[in-house]
């Protein structure tokens, strides 16, 4: 079986590729740049852009299945529909679509609304789909080394209700199982971690691990958006602000059934944030 994996050089892509190779799948990866050095031996790279139907069609030719991950972009919906429509035209056997948890509850967040529309197209136009809906990634926090270890602050505005963040390794494993196993067509899998994590609780995990006080930075959303604008385009800062504001207002927590369902899919319980943080702290200390 041959699968096309999109998601360029992103966080999830390499883990999904590892899981597919481990299961004997032949993999083609789509990226906007030829950076083959980063890919494991045997993975075919195809340079293309998800906004360009000609290159997407070329990337899909000769593959049986598609793992579709779109980066957060102002044209995410168009990119997603181009891939979905062409996969239908080329009669692919399965599209595993990387969406987001609770997309229908966050219709005011641009990148959630785009994903919901793509999910709707997959369902309405009778495609052979499986949808994976991950919560917030643990691995996002790898970018917080200086804030946590130097400034002593956990700066992500997780609020008090909290989220059921998940490890990218569990997302990749779930995606590969859905792509290679039987009985996953038409299914939607929520991918959540086992713990409800809020700002204070994550700060206390880091305090315990590092042996010094790490405080939660709070959730002043105007200040957060302004800070985001210093490192990201304005539309993106707004989009991410709306997402965190939604977490504060509506929560982003999983139910017991969601975690049980993921445990059953993976064949083991989803990884815990505390263990991820322990690994990150050791890697930071060793660096
Ligand atoms: N972060 C979270 O907590 C979280 C939680 C749930 C869902 N999600 C969803 O997960 C996705 C992000 O995953 P990620 O973090 O692995 O991705 P990422 O790190 O944002 O990277 C995605 C990659 O896609 C490629 N790309 C961007 N635009 C493209 C285009 N027009 N055509 C082809 N390739 C393009 C880029 O690689 P090249 O430069 O190599 O082309 C980019 O590195 C988003 O859809 C996000 O909404 C994220």
mmCIF file of C-alpha atoms and ligand atoms in Angstrom:
data_model
loop_
_atom_site.group_PDB
_atom_site.id
_atom_site.type_symbol
_atom_site.label_atom_id
_atom_site.label_comp_id
_atom_site.label_asym_id
_atom_site.label_seq_id
_atom_site.Cartn_x
_atom_site.Cartn_y
_atom_site.Cartn_z
ATOM 1 C CA UNK A 1 0.000 0.000 0.000
ATOM 2 C CA UNK A 2 1.250 3.482 -0.833
ATOM 3 C CA UNK A 3 0.188 6.599 1.089
ATOM 4 C CA UNK A 4 0.685 10.303 0.509
ATOM 5 C CA UNK A 5 1.388 12.227 3.712
ATOM 6 C CA UNK A 6 0.963 16.002 3.663
ATOM 7 C CA UNK A 7 2.097 18.358 6.404
ATOM 8 C CA UNK A 8 5.440 19.294 4.898
ATOM 9 C CA UNK A 9 8.168 19.493 7.489
ATOM 10 C CA UNK A 10 5.740 19.951 10.371
ATOM 11 C CA UNK A 11 5.585 18.426 13.856
ATOM 12 C CA UNK A 12 3.103 15.624 13.168
ATOM 13 C CA UNK A 13 4.256 14.597 9.712
ATOM 14 C CA UNK A 14 7.550 12.918 10.667
ATOM 15 C CA UNK A 15 5.916 10.888 13.430
ATOM 16 C CA UNK A 16 3.146 9.703 11.085
ATOM 17 C CA UNK A 17 5.757 8.693 8.501
ATOM 18 C CA UNK A 18 7.715 6.692 11.122
ATOM 19 C CA UNK A 19 4.550 4.867 12.181
ATOM 20 C CA UNK A 20 3.622 4.071 8.564
ATOM 21 C CA UNK A 21 7.099 2.813 7.673
ATOM 22 C CA UNK A 22 7.028 0.651 10.796
ATOM 23 C CA UNK A 23 3.848 -0.930 9.413
ATOM 24 C CA UNK A 24 5.383 -1.588 5.987
ATOM 25 C CA UNK A 25 3.605 1.210 4.097
ATOM 26 C CA UNK A 26 5.328 2.828 1.146
ATOM 27 C CA UNK A 27 5.287 6.601 1.794
ATOM 28 C CA UNK A 28 5.326 9.685 -0.403
ATOM 29 C CA UNK A 29 5.638 13.026 1.425
ATOM 30 C CA UNK A 30 4.461 16.360 0.088
ATOM 31 C CA UNK A 31 6.467 19.453 0.952
ATOM 32 C CA UNK A 32 6.883 22.872 -0.586
ATOM 33 C CA UNK A 33 10.657 22.407 -0.474
ATOM 34 C CA UNK A 34 13.014 19.585 -1.312
ATOM 35 C CA UNK A 35 14.498 18.861 2.100
ATOM 36 C CA UNK A 36 14.976 15.131 1.706
ATOM 37 C CA UNK A 37 17.746 15.007 4.301
ATOM 38 C CA UNK A 38 15.076 15.215 7.000
ATOM 39 C CA UNK A 39 13.172 12.193 5.706
ATOM 40 C CA UNK A 40 13.893 8.564 6.531
ATOM 41 C CA UNK A 41 15.485 6.463 3.778
ATOM 42 C CA UNK A 42 12.950 5.127 1.301
ATOM 43 C CA UNK A 43 10.454 7.970 1.633
ATOM 44 C CA UNK A 44 9.714 9.648 -1.668
ATOM 45 C CA UNK A 45 9.494 13.425 -1.540
ATOM 46 C CA UNK A 46 7.261 15.306 -3.881
ATOM 47 C CA UNK A 47 7.617 19.060 -4.061
ATOM 48 C CA UNK A 48 4.239 20.720 -4.358
ATOM 49 C CA UNK A 49 1.795 23.140 -2.826
ATOM 50 C CA UNK A 50 -1.603 22.226 -1.435
ATOM 51 C CA UNK A 51 -2.920 25.448 -2.944
ATOM 52 C CA UNK A 52 -1.929 24.277 -6.419
ATOM 53 C CA UNK A 53 -4.305 21.604 -7.794
ATOM 54 C CA UNK A 54 -1.824 20.611 -10.509
ATOM 55 C CA UNK A 55 0.862 19.655 -7.991
ATOM 56 C CA UNK A 56 -1.678 18.007 -5.677
ATOM 57 C CA UNK A 57 -2.963 15.840 -8.527
ATOM 58 C CA UNK A 58 0.601 14.843 -9.358
ATOM 59 C CA UNK A 59 1.235 13.972 -5.706
ATOM 60 C CA UNK A 60 -1.902 11.830 -5.535
ATOM 61 C CA UNK A 61 -1.246 9.863 -8.719
ATOM 62 C CA UNK A 62 -0.313 6.270 -7.931
ATOM 63 C CA UNK A 63 -1.105 6.394 -4.214
ATOM 64 C CA UNK A 64 -3.843 4.360 -2.537
ATOM 65 C CA UNK A 65 -4.438 6.485 0.546
ATOM 66 C CA UNK A 66 -3.976 10.034 1.818
ATOM 67 C CA UNK A 67 -3.118 11.431 5.240
ATOM 68 C CA UNK A 68 -4.313 15.010 4.875
ATOM 69 C CA UNK A 69 -2.887 17.596 7.255
ATOM 70 C CA UNK A 70 -3.243 21.255 6.354
ATOM 71 C CA UNK A 71 -1.155 23.891 8.075
ATOM 72 C CA UNK A 72 -3.101 26.731 9.709
ATOM 73 C CA UNK A 73 -3.346 29.301 6.906
ATOM 74 C CA UNK A 74 -5.863 31.926 5.759
ATOM 75 C CA UNK A 75 -6.641 29.666 2.765
ATOM 76 C CA UNK A 76 -6.747 26.419 4.740
ATOM 77 C CA UNK A 77 -10.295 25.632 3.577
ATOM 78 C CA UNK A 78 -9.376 25.980 -0.109
ATOM 79 C CA UNK A 79 -6.243 23.861 0.365
ATOM 80 C CA UNK A 80 -8.216 21.159 2.134
ATOM 81 C CA UNK A 81 -11.016 21.040 -0.438
ATOM 82 C CA UNK A 82 -8.557 20.862 -3.348
ATOM 83 C CA UNK A 83 -7.017 17.716 -1.829
ATOM 84 C CA UNK A 84 -10.391 16.187 -0.919
ATOM 85 C CA UNK A 85 -11.945 16.859 -4.342
ATOM 86 C CA UNK A 86 -8.929 15.464 -6.207
ATOM 87 C CA UNK A 87 -8.753 12.404 -3.947
ATOM 88 C CA UNK A 88 -12.362 11.729 -4.861
ATOM 89 C CA UNK A 89 -11.700 12.211 -8.578
ATOM 90 C CA UNK A 90 -8.701 9.862 -8.442
ATOM 91 C CA UNK A 91 -10.747 7.303 -6.476
ATOM 92 C CA UNK A 92 -8.410 6.950 -3.503
ATOM 93 C CA UNK A 93 -9.282 4.138 -1.120
ATOM 94 C CA UNK A 94 -9.144 6.290 2.029
ATOM 95 C CA UNK A 95 -8.489 9.813 3.273
ATOM 96 C CA UNK A 96 -7.470 10.149 6.898
ATOM 97 C CA UNK A 97 -8.169 13.787 7.647
ATOM 98 C CA UNK A 98 -6.292 15.537 10.462
ATOM 99 C CA UNK A 99 -8.914 17.822 11.978
ATOM 100 C CA UNK A 100 -9.284 19.181 15.514
ATOM 101 C CA UNK A 101 -11.210 18.213 18.659
ATOM 102 C CA UNK A 102 -14.623 19.888 19.114
ATOM 103 C CA UNK A 103 -14.469 21.709 15.763
ATOM 104 C CA UNK A 104 -18.248 22.210 15.882
ATOM 105 C CA UNK A 105 -18.064 24.062 19.231
ATOM 106 C CA UNK A 106 -15.424 26.522 18.000
ATOM 107 C CA UNK A 107 -16.998 27.831 14.789
ATOM 108 C CA UNK A 108 -15.805 31.331 15.721
ATOM 109 C CA UNK A 109 -12.145 30.239 15.395
ATOM 110 C CA UNK A 110 -11.059 30.514 11.734
ATOM 111 C CA UNK A 111 -8.919 27.362 11.582
ATOM 112 C CA UNK A 112 -11.526 25.279 13.439
ATOM 113 C CA UNK A 113 -14.274 26.531 11.103
ATOM 114 C CA UNK A 114 -12.156 25.590 8.062
ATOM 115 C CA UNK A 115 -11.655 22.079 9.409
ATOM 116 C CA UNK A 116 -15.359 21.668 10.149
ATOM 117 C CA UNK A 117 -16.206 22.628 6.554
ATOM 118 C CA UNK A 118 -13.667 20.102 5.229
ATOM 119 C CA UNK A 119 -15.094 17.397 7.528
ATOM 120 C CA UNK A 120 -18.584 18.245 6.220
ATOM 121 C CA UNK A 121 -17.426 17.874 2.604
ATOM 122 C CA UNK A 122 -15.912 14.460 3.387
ATOM 123 C CA UNK A 123 -19.206 13.298 4.908
ATOM 124 C CA UNK A 124 -21.591 14.917 2.447
ATOM 125 C CA UNK A 125 -19.861 13.890 -0.767
ATOM 126 C CA UNK A 126 -19.543 10.261 0.169
ATOM 127 C CA UNK A 127 -15.780 9.948 0.458
ATOM 128 C CA UNK A 128 -13.992 7.008 2.070
ATOM 129 C CA UNK A 129 -12.851 9.042 5.083
ATOM 130 C CA UNK A 130 -11.596 8.612 8.616
ATOM 131 C CA UNK A 131 -11.333 11.766 10.714
ATOM 132 C CA UNK A 132 -8.854 12.178 13.558
ATOM 133 C CA UNK A 133 -9.562 15.080 15.889
ATOM 134 C CA UNK A 134 -6.607 15.878 18.153
ATOM 135 C CA UNK A 135 -6.636 18.115 21.203
ATOM 136 C CA UNK A 136 -3.805 20.628 21.843
ATOM 137 C CA UNK A 137 -0.357 19.024 21.341
ATOM 138 C CA UNK A 138 1.987 18.478 24.328
ATOM 139 C CA UNK A 139 4.849 19.139 21.896
ATOM 140 C CA UNK A 140 3.762 22.794 21.480
ATOM 141 C CA UNK A 141 5.373 23.312 24.889
ATOM 142 C CA UNK A 142 8.821 22.386 23.561
ATOM 143 C CA UNK A 143 8.993 26.008 22.362
ATOM 144 C CA UNK A 144 8.664 27.260 25.962
ATOM 145 C CA UNK A 145 12.123 26.296 27.203
ATOM 146 C CA UNK A 146 13.273 29.851 27.977
ATOM 147 C CA UNK A 147 9.957 30.991 29.454
ATOM 148 C CA UNK A 148 9.804 28.000 31.780
ATOM 149 C CA UNK A 149 13.448 27.454 32.690
ATOM 150 C CA UNK A 150 14.704 31.066 32.627
ATOM 151 C CA UNK A 151 11.698 33.331 33.362
ATOM 152 C CA UNK A 152 9.967 30.770 35.594
ATOM 153 C CA UNK A 153 6.607 31.251 33.854
ATOM 154 C CA UNK A 154 4.246 28.880 32.098
ATOM 155 C CA UNK A 155 2.895 31.419 29.572
ATOM 156 C CA UNK A 156 0.136 29.545 27.711
ATOM 157 C CA UNK A 157 -3.324 30.915 28.687
ATOM 158 C CA UNK A 158 -4.896 27.559 29.519
ATOM 159 C CA UNK A 159 -7.259 29.137 32.065
ATOM 160 C CA UNK A 160 -8.949 27.283 34.881
ATOM 161 C CA UNK A 161 -11.304 24.843 33.103
ATOM 162 C CA UNK A 162 -8.419 23.366 31.173
ATOM 163 C CA UNK A 163 -7.790 21.136 28.176
ATOM 164 C CA UNK A 164 -7.109 17.448 27.497
ATOM 165 C CA UNK A 165 -3.876 17.982 25.576
ATOM 166 C CA UNK A 166 -2.396 14.989 23.770
ATOM 167 C CA UNK A 167 1.010 13.647 22.747
ATOM 168 C CA UNK A 168 1.821 13.894 19.015
ATOM 169 C CA UNK A 169 3.170 10.313 19.180
ATOM 170 C CA UNK A 170 -0.329 9.092 20.060
ATOM 171 C CA UNK A 171 -1.810 11.127 17.192
ATOM 172 C CA UNK A 172 0.671 9.568 14.750
ATOM 173 C CA UNK A 173 0.000 6.081 16.048
ATOM 174 C CA UNK A 174 -3.768 6.560 15.771
ATOM 175 C CA UNK A 175 -3.418 7.905 12.234
ATOM 176 C CA UNK A 176 -1.273 4.959 11.147
ATOM 177 C CA UNK A 177 -3.662 2.454 12.730
ATOM 178 C CA UNK A 178 -6.584 4.112 10.914
ATOM 179 C CA UNK A 179 -4.687 4.024 7.613
ATOM 180 C CA UNK A 180 -3.544 0.428 7.839
ATOM 181 C CA UNK A 181 -6.236 -1.407 9.812
ATOM 182 C CA UNK A 182 -9.723 -2.575 8.891
ATOM 183 C CA UNK A 183 -13.010 -1.051 9.981
ATOM 184 C CA UNK A 184 -12.011 2.619 10.206
ATOM 185 C CA UNK A 185 -13.897 4.004 7.177
ATOM 186 C CA UNK A 186 -16.569 6.531 8.144
ATOM 187 C CA UNK A 187 -15.233 6.773 11.720
ATOM 188 C CA UNK A 188 -14.255 9.895 13.650
ATOM 189 C CA UNK A 189 -11.717 9.528 16.465
ATOM 190 C CA UNK A 190 -11.227 12.143 19.181
ATOM 191 C CA UNK A 191 -7.588 12.137 20.274
ATOM 192 C CA UNK A 192 -7.141 13.368 23.822
ATOM 193 C CA UNK A 193 -4.688 12.890 26.648
ATOM 194 C CA UNK A 194 -5.753 11.261 29.929
ATOM 195 C CA UNK A 195 -5.497 14.357 32.187
ATOM 196 C CA UNK A 196 -7.304 17.659 32.379
ATOM 197 C CA UNK A 197 -4.606 20.317 32.354
ATOM 198 C CA UNK A 198 -5.186 23.920 33.402
ATOM 199 C CA UNK A 199 -2.702 26.777 33.825
ATOM 200 C CA UNK A 200 -1.988 26.233 37.532
ATOM 201 C CA UNK A 201 -1.768 22.486 37.206
ATOM 202 C CA UNK A 202 0.763 22.597 34.336
ATOM 203 C CA UNK A 203 2.823 25.216 36.200
ATOM 204 C CA UNK A 204 2.895 22.947 39.246
ATOM 205 C CA UNK A 205 4.052 19.959 37.129
ATOM 206 C CA UNK A 206 6.991 22.068 35.907
ATOM 207 C CA UNK A 207 7.719 23.386 39.436
ATOM 208 C CA UNK A 208 7.964 19.820 40.724
ATOM 209 C CA UNK A 209 10.132 18.694 37.804
ATOM 210 C CA UNK A 210 12.555 21.618 37.895
ATOM 211 C CA UNK A 211 12.634 21.949 41.693
ATOM 212 C CA UNK A 212 11.819 25.676 41.621
ATOM 213 C CA UNK A 213 8.630 27.738 41.475
ATOM 214 C CA UNK A 214 7.134 28.113 37.993
ATOM 215 C CA UNK A 215 4.055 30.335 37.968
ATOM 216 C CA UNK A 216 1.108 30.341 35.578
ATOM 217 C CA UNK A 217 1.244 33.550 33.510
ATOM 218 C CA UNK A 218 -2.531 34.119 33.591
ATOM 219 C CA UNK A 219 -4.941 34.811 30.769
ATOM 220 C CA UNK A 220 -5.002 38.465 29.772
ATOM 221 C CA UNK A 221 -6.127 37.770 26.203
ATOM 222 C CA UNK A 222 -5.454 41.293 24.826
ATOM 223 C CA UNK A 223 -1.851 41.084 26.044
ATOM 224 C CA UNK A 224 -1.563 37.538 24.672
ATOM 225 C CA UNK A 225 -2.712 38.585 21.186
ATOM 226 C CA UNK A 226 -0.381 41.574 21.190
ATOM 227 C CA UNK A 227 2.558 39.325 22.138
ATOM 228 C CA UNK A 228 1.575 36.808 19.425
ATOM 229 C CA UNK A 229 1.579 39.622 16.859
ATOM 230 C CA UNK A 230 5.286 40.223 17.542
ATOM 231 C CA UNK A 231 6.140 36.749 16.194
ATOM 232 C CA UNK A 232 3.275 35.785 13.854
ATOM 233 C CA UNK A 233 1.152 37.442 11.184
ATOM 234 C CA UNK A 234 -1.738 39.449 12.580
ATOM 235 C CA UNK A 235 -4.423 37.064 11.203
ATOM 236 C CA UNK A 236 -2.677 34.167 12.934
ATOM 237 C CA UNK A 237 -2.374 36.007 16.264
ATOM 238 C CA UNK A 238 -6.119 36.708 16.087
ATOM 239 C CA UNK A 239 -6.969 33.101 15.170
ATOM 240 C CA UNK A 240 -4.897 31.668 18.045
ATOM 241 C CA UNK A 241 -6.333 34.233 20.487
ATOM 242 C CA UNK A 242 -9.851 33.156 19.502
ATOM 243 C CA UNK A 243 -8.880 29.530 20.080
ATOM 244 C CA UNK A 244 -7.550 30.137 23.598
ATOM 245 C CA UNK A 245 -10.466 32.423 24.391
ATOM 246 C CA UNK A 246 -12.734 29.522 23.388
ATOM 247 C CA UNK A 247 -10.799 27.214 25.712
ATOM 248 C CA UNK A 248 -11.380 29.710 28.551
ATOM 249 C CA UNK A 249 -15.075 30.141 27.830
ATOM 250 C CA UNK A 250 -16.043 26.610 26.783
ATOM 251 C CA UNK A 251 -13.212 24.379 27.959
ATOM 252 C CA UNK A 252 -11.456 21.872 25.735
ATOM 253 C CA UNK A 253 -11.746 18.805 27.893
ATOM 254 C CA UNK A 254 -12.463 15.219 26.916
ATOM 255 C CA UNK A 255 -14.941 12.868 28.516
ATOM 256 C CA UNK A 256 -14.017 9.525 30.040
ATOM 257 C CA UNK A 257 -15.426 7.758 26.940
ATOM 258 C CA UNK A 258 -13.076 9.681 24.639
ATOM 259 C CA UNK A 259 -10.023 8.518 26.573
ATOM 260 C CA UNK A 260 -11.353 4.948 26.735
ATOM 261 C CA UNK A 261 -11.985 4.969 22.970
ATOM 262 C CA UNK A 262 -8.444 6.167 22.252
ATOM 263 C CA UNK A 263 -6.990 3.563 24.636
ATOM 264 C CA UNK A 264 -8.882 0.891 22.703
ATOM 265 C CA UNK A 265 -7.709 2.234 19.325
ATOM 266 C CA UNK A 266 -4.051 2.452 20.385
ATOM 267 C CA UNK A 267 -3.993 -0.712 22.473
ATOM 268 C CA UNK A 268 -2.480 1.296 25.362
ATOM 269 C CA UNK A 269 -3.478 4.372 27.384
ATOM 270 C CA UNK A 270 -2.559 7.724 25.835
ATOM 271 C CA UNK A 271 0.717 9.192 27.109
ATOM 272 C CA UNK A 272 0.644 11.556 30.113
ATOM 273 C CA UNK A 273 1.759 15.214 30.048
ATOM 274 C CA UNK A 274 3.862 14.662 33.140
ATOM 275 C CA UNK A 275 5.947 12.018 31.335
ATOM 276 C CA UNK A 276 6.311 14.227 28.256
ATOM 277 C CA UNK A 277 7.463 17.109 30.498
ATOM 278 C CA UNK A 278 9.979 14.840 32.244
ATOM 279 C CA UNK A 279 11.497 13.880 28.855
ATOM 280 C CA UNK A 280 11.569 17.534 27.744
ATOM 281 C CA UNK A 281 13.236 18.664 30.998
ATOM 282 C CA UNK A 282 15.955 15.978 30.637
ATOM 283 C CA UNK A 283 16.569 16.920 26.999
ATOM 284 C CA UNK A 284 16.803 20.618 27.956
ATOM 285 C CA UNK A 285 19.199 19.829 30.798
ATOM 286 C CA UNK A 286 21.374 17.712 28.501
ATOM 287 C CA UNK A 287 21.498 20.354 25.735
HETATM 288 N N1 LIG B 1 -0.717 22.472 17.492
HETATM 289 C C1 LIG B 1 -1.765 21.984 18.088
HETATM 290 O O1 LIG B 1 -1.872 21.964 19.318
HETATM 291 C C2 LIG B 1 -2.878 21.388 17.259
HETATM 292 C C3 LIG B 1 -3.948 20.726 17.883
HETATM 293 C C4 LIG B 1 -4.943 20.156 17.081
HETATM 294 C C5 LIG B 1 -4.884 20.278 15.699
HETATM 295 N N2 LIG B 1 -3.821 20.940 15.155
HETATM 296 C C6 LIG B 1 -3.757 21.057 13.702
HETATM 297 O O2 LIG B 1 -2.579 20.389 13.260
HETATM 298 C C7 LIG B 1 -2.103 21.053 12.089
HETATM 299 C C8 LIG B 1 -0.692 21.473 12.335
HETATM 300 O O3 LIG B 1 0.124 20.331 12.429
HETATM 301 P P1 LIG B 1 1.707 20.484 12.563
HETATM 302 O O4 LIG B 1 1.959 21.274 13.801
HETATM 303 O O5 LIG B 1 2.346 19.176 12.386
HETATM 304 O O6 LIG B 1 2.004 21.331 11.307
HETATM 305 P P2 LIG B 1 2.962 22.558 11.182
HETATM 306 O O7 LIG B 1 4.149 22.327 12.053
HETATM 307 O O8 LIG B 1 2.146 23.773 11.304
HETATM 308 O O9 LIG B 1 3.489 22.369 9.722
HETATM 309 C C9 LIG B 1 2.732 22.058 8.637
HETATM 310 C C10 LIG B 1 3.649 21.980 7.421
HETATM 311 O O10 LIG B 1 2.824 22.014 6.283
HETATM 312 C C11 LIG B 1 3.582 22.489 5.192
HETATM 313 N N3 LIG B 1 2.776 23.419 4.430
HETATM 314 C C12 LIG B 1 2.355 24.651 4.802
HETATM 315 N N4 LIG B 1 1.652 25.210 3.809
HETATM 316 C C13 LIG B 1 1.613 24.313 2.787
HETATM 317 C C14 LIG B 1 1.072 24.317 1.483
HETATM 318 N N5 LIG B 1 0.396 25.367 1.012
HETATM 319 N N6 LIG B 1 1.258 23.216 0.716
HETATM 320 C C15 LIG B 1 1.949 22.145 1.164
HETATM 321 N N7 LIG B 1 2.496 22.082 2.380
HETATM 322 C C16 LIG B 1 2.339 23.163 3.180
HETATM 323 C C17 LIG B 1 4.824 23.183 5.751
HETATM 324 O O11 LIG B 1 5.982 22.415 5.429
HETATM 325 P P3 LIG B 1 6.903 22.760 4.168
HETATM 326 O O12 LIG B 1 7.472 24.111 4.463
HETATM 327 O O13 LIG B 1 7.910 21.647 4.165
HETATM 328 O O14 LIG B 1 6.040 22.744 2.957
HETATM 329 C C18 LIG B 1 4.597 23.148 7.257
HETATM 330 O O15 LIG B 1 5.777 22.932 7.985
HETATM 331 C C19 LIG B 1 -3.007 22.232 11.852
HETATM 332 O O16 LIG B 1 -4.014 21.861 10.957
HETATM 333 C C20 LIG B 1 -3.565 22.493 13.232
HETATM 334 O O17 LIG B 1 -4.795 23.187 13.220
HETATM 335 C C21 LIG B 1 -2.822 21.484 15.879
#
